[in-house]
XYZ file of C-alpha atoms in Angstrom:
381
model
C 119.975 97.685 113.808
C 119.825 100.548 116.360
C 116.961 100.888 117.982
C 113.778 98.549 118.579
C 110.316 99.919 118.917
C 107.399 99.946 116.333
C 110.188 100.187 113.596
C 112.366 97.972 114.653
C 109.733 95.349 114.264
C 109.193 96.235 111.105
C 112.758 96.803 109.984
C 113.101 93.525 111.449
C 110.634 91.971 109.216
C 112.357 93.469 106.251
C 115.356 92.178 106.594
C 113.879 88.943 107.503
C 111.712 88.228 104.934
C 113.362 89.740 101.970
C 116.101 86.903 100.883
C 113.280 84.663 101.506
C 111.449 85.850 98.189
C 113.343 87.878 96.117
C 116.771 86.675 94.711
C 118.883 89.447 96.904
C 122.944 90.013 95.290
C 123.833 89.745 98.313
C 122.885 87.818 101.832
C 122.110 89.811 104.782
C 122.418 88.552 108.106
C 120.851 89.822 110.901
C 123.675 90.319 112.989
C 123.097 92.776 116.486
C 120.338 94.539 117.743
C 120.992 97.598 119.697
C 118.816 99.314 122.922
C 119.699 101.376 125.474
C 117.902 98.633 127.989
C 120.005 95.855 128.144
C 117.122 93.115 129.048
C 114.629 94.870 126.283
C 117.460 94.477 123.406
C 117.793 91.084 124.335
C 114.032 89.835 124.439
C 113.579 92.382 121.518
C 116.870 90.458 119.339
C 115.406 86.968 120.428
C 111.988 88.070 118.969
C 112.576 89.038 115.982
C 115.928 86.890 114.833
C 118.900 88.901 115.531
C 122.181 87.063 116.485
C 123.041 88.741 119.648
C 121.788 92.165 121.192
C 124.165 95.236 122.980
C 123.557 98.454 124.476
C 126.739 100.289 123.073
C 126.175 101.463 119.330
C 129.548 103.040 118.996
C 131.571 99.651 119.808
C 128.976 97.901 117.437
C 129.485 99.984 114.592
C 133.345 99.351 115.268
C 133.388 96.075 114.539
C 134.575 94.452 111.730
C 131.548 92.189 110.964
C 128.962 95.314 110.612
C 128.603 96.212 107.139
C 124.993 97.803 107.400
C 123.785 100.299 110.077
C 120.290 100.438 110.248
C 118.964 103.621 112.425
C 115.633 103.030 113.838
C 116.344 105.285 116.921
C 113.665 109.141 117.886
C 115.069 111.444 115.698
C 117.150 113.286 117.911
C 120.007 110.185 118.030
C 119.780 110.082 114.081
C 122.160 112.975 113.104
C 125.076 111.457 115.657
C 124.089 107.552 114.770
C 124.466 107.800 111.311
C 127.064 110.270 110.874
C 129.437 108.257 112.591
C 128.240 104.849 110.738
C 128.903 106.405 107.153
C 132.845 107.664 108.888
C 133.153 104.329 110.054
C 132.483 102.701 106.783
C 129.147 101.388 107.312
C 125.897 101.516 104.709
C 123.371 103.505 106.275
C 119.924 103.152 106.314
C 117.941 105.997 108.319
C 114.114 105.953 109.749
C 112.617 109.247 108.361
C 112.582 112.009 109.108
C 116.130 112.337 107.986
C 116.691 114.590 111.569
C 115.311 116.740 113.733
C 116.250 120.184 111.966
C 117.730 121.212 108.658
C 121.075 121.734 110.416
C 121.199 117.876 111.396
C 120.148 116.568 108.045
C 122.928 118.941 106.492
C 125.627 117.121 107.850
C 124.345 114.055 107.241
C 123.599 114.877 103.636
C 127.217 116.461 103.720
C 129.034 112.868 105.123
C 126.570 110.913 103.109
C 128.247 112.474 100.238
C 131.814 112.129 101.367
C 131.274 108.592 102.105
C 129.354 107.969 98.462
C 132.684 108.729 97.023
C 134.123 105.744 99.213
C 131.458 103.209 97.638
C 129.522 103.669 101.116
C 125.656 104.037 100.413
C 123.217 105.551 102.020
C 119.261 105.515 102.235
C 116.155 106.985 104.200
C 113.069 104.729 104.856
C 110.093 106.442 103.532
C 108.693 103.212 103.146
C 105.521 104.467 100.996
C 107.241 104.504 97.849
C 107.407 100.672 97.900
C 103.561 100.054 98.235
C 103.355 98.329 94.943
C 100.045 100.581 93.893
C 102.294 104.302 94.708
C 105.320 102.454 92.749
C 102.693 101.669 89.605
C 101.155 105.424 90.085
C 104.489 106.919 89.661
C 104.815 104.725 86.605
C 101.863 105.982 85.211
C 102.810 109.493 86.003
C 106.011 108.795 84.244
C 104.554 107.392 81.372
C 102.547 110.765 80.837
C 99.156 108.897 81.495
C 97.867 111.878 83.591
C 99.215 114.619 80.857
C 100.251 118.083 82.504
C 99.990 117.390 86.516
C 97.858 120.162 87.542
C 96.334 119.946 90.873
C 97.618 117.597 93.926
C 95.913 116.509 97.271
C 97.826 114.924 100.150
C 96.972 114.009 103.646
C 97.752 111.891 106.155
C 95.543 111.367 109.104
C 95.153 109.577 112.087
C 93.072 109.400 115.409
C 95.622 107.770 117.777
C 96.169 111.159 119.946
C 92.442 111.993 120.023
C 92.066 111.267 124.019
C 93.328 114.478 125.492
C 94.600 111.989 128.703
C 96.920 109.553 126.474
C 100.364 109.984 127.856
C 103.211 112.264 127.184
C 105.677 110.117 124.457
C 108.922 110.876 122.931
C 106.606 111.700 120.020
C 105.105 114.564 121.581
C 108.515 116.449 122.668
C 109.994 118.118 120.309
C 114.046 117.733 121.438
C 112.962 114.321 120.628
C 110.986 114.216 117.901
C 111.818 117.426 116.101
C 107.629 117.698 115.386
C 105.200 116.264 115.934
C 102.302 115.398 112.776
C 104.089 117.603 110.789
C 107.171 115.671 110.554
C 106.070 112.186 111.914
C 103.647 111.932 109.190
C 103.475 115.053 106.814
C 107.211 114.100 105.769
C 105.509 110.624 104.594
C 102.634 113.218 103.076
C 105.532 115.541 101.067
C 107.918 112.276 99.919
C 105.135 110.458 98.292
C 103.580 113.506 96.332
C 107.069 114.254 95.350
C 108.114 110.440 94.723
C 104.712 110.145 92.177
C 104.319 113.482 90.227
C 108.923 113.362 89.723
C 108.587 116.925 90.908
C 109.866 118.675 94.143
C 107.829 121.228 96.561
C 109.454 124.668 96.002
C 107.657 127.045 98.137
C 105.006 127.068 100.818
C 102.249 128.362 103.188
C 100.517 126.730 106.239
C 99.794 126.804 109.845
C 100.490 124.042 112.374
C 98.870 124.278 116.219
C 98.679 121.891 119.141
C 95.434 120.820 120.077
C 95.937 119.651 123.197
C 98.664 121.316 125.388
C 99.692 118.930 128.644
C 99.291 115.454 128.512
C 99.983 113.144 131.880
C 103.631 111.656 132.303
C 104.227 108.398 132.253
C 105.777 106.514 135.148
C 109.609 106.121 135.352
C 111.209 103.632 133.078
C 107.377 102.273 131.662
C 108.241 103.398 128.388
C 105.756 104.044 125.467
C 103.222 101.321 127.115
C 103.635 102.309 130.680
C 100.784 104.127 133.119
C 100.475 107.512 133.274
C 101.071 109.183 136.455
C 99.339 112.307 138.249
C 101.614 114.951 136.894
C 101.581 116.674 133.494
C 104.071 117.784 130.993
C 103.614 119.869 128.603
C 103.235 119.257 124.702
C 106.260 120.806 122.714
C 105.026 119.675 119.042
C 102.243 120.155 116.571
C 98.863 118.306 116.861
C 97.935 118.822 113.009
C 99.837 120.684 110.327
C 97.695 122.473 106.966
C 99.683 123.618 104.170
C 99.568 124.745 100.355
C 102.818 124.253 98.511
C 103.848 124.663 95.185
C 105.461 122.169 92.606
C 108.658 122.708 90.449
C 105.990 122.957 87.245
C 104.048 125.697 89.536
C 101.156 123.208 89.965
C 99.430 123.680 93.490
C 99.244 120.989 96.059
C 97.627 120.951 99.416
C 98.666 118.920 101.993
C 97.065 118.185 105.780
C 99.156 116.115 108.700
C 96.456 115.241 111.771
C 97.088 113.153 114.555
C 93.268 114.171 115.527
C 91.372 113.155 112.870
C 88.484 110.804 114.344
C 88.108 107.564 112.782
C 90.590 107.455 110.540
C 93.648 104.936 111.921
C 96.540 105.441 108.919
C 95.108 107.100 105.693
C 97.792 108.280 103.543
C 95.860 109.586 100.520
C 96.988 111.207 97.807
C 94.676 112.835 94.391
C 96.909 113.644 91.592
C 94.770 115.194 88.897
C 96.232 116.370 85.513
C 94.945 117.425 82.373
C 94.360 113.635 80.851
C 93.648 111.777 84.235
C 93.697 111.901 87.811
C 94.860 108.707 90.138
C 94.163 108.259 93.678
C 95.373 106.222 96.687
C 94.584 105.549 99.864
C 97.007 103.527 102.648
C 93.986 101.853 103.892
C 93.282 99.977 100.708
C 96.370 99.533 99.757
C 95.894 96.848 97.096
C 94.607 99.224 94.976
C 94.516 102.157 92.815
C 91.941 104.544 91.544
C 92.956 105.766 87.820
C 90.742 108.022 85.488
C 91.216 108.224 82.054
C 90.479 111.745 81.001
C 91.055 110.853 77.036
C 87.991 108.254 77.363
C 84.600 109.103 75.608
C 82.627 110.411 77.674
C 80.136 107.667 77.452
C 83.032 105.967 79.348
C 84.860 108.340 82.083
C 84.935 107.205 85.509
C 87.292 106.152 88.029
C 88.412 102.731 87.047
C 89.487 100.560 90.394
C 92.812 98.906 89.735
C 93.915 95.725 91.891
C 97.810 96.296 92.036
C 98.803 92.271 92.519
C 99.468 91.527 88.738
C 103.275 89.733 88.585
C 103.615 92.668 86.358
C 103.194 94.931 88.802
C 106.371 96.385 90.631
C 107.644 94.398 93.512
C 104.560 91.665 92.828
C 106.425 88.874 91.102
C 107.912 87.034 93.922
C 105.088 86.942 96.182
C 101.546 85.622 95.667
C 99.101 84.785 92.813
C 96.973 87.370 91.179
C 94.497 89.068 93.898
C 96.017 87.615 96.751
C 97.144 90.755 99.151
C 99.972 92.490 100.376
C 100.052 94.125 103.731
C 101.947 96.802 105.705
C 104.765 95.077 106.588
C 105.660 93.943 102.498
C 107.314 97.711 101.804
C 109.803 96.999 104.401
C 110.843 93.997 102.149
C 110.632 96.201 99.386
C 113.096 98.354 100.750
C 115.303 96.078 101.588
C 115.266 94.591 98.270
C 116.319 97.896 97.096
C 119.019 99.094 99.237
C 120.701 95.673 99.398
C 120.621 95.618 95.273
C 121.703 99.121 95.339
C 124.668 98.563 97.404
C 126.167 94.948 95.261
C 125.280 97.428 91.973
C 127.408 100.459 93.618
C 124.513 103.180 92.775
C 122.779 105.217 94.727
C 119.452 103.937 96.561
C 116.542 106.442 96.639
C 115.697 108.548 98.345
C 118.934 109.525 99.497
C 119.946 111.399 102.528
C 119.892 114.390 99.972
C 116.215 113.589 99.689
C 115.373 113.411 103.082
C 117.374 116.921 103.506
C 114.866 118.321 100.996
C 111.956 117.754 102.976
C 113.406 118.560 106.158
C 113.513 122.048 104.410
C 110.011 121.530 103.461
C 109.460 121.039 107.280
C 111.222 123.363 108.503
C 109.592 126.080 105.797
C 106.147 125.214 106.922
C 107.071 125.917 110.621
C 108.691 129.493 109.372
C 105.295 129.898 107.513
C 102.977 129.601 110.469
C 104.777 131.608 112.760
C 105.011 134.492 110.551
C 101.165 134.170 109.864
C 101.327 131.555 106.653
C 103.714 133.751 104.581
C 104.489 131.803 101.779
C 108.302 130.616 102.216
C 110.698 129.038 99.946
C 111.959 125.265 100.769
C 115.829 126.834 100.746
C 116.825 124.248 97.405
């Protein structure tokens, strides 16, 4: 694993806890843990129950013993990282967004391709589609339990930027980060509408703006945790990012990215309504799923509240009894689950980096849409 912040804890976990409960093809073994900071890797590898840390990912993903590259690194290493993982032989599986620009994700689409044709897999982590309740709403989808989709709502808001004095992070730069809420969370926003309904966003309008412009700078070397010093820096990325797009079928969907929304901590929501039901999710209860049956007498419409921990449910079986709870960290597990039984099968794992270059487009379209003054663009496919 390169990398070890906020995801590499939860990568960590993944990998981890997955041949623990399900029956994985294969064994994974937690091999090296790559940083930059020689003493962080270390305590970071000890932590969470990697073998042995380094600082050099090139000599790492040299090695014979490496069969897996796992990229949990800003987006501005991911283009480089995993390009040269897939060359070298390696599995890849890439933190989202797939890059910084469309450019980047292109040639990793491009040597994800070459190295498909090698047996070499590939994989981005938008986690979401492995919450058991957005895996059973795409099954109903499927199953044609909403009819004729029709109408989509998707948003993802948080508060965690609110105080205009919070330091100036990788997150907030764009040669880092590539965006900011548009792409650190409206990417999860786009995947998940497109993973449920089956269909892809073809065209769209918005307008993204920074909210607060300068933010203090963080000492030398304190990292995302460190204390912010007199001088400012200035803000290089969106704050919150609105947007109308349009489905394959031509059904409308409006979507809203906001690291400034107060109160809410991580609510990934998504309404689906179509002409014989709707469905609705929210992150924050993610046990559960709101479903309305639209073919019900009327005597008996309503949203119905499901409780997505049935065995029967997807991903449910090997973990706990009816009712008892999953929590963030369980899609990581999920994904593991499927990219490890991907690779022993020889298929491809979804999404793939093709996927994430899709909404990278996406991205990138919305951008093109707010500077010309929410034209309505097409997402390039």
């Amino acid at each position: 694993m390169i990398g070890h912040g906020f995801m590499g804890a939860a990568h960590s976990q993944g990998w981890r806890v997955a041949p623990r409960f399900f029956d994985l093809p294969l064994e994974p073994e937690m091999a090296v843990l790559v940083g930059r900071n020689a003493a962080g890797a270390e305590a970071s590898a000890r932590k969470w129950g990697w073998d042995e840390s380094a600082t050099d990912w090139r000599e790492v993903i040299a090695r014979d013993d490496i069969d897996v590259v796992d990229v949990v690194t800003p987006g501005d290493t991911h283009a480089e990282i995993a390009i040269a993982a897939l060359e070298a032989g390696k599995h890849v599986l890439c933190e989202k967004p797939l890059a910084n620009t469309v450019e980047e994700a292109e040639r990793m689409a491009a040597a994800a391709a070459a190295a498909a044709e090698r047996g070499i897999r590939s994989m981005v982590g938008f986690t979401y589609r492995r919450v058991p309740a957005t895996t059973f709403a795409r099954d109903l989808v499927a199953e044609g339990r909403l009819g004729e989709i029709r109408q989509v709502r998707a948003e993802y808001l948080q508060d965690w930027l609110m105080d205009a004095e919070a330091p100036l992070t990788w997150r907030m730069q764009k040669d880092r980060a590539g965006s900011g809420a548009l792409g650190d969370i409206g990417a999860h926003a786009v995947d998940l509408t497109e993973y449920i309904t089956g269909q892809r966003v073809t065209t769209v309008s918005g307008i993204i703006e920074t909210l607060v412009e300068e933010r203090p700078l963080l000492g030398e070397g304190s990292g995302l945790s460190g204390t912010a010093t007199s001088e400012r820096g200035k803000v290089t990325v969106d704050d919150i990012a609105l947007f109308t797009g349009r489905l394959e079928s031509g059904a409308l969907a409006s979507f809203e990215a906001t690291r400034f929304r107060t109160g809410r901590k991580n609510a990934l929501r998504i309404e689906i309504s179509g002409s014989k039901g709707a469905l609705a999710f929210d992150l924050e209860r993610l046990n559960e799923l709101e479903f309305y049956d639209a073919t019900l007498p009327a005597t008996g419409l309503g949203f119905q509240r499901i409780l997505v921990t049935e065995s029967d449910h997807p991903y449910m079986g090997p973990w706990w009894p009816t009712g008892h709870m999953l929590g963030y960290e369980h899609g990581f597990s999920h994904q593991v689950y499927d990219f490890v039984t991907a690779i022993d099968e020889g298929t491809q794992p979804r999404p793939s980096f093709e996927d994430g270059l899709h909404v990278q487009r996406v991205l990138e379209a919305v951008e093109r849409s707010s500077a010309s003054g929410s034209a309505w663009i097409a997402t390039g496919d």
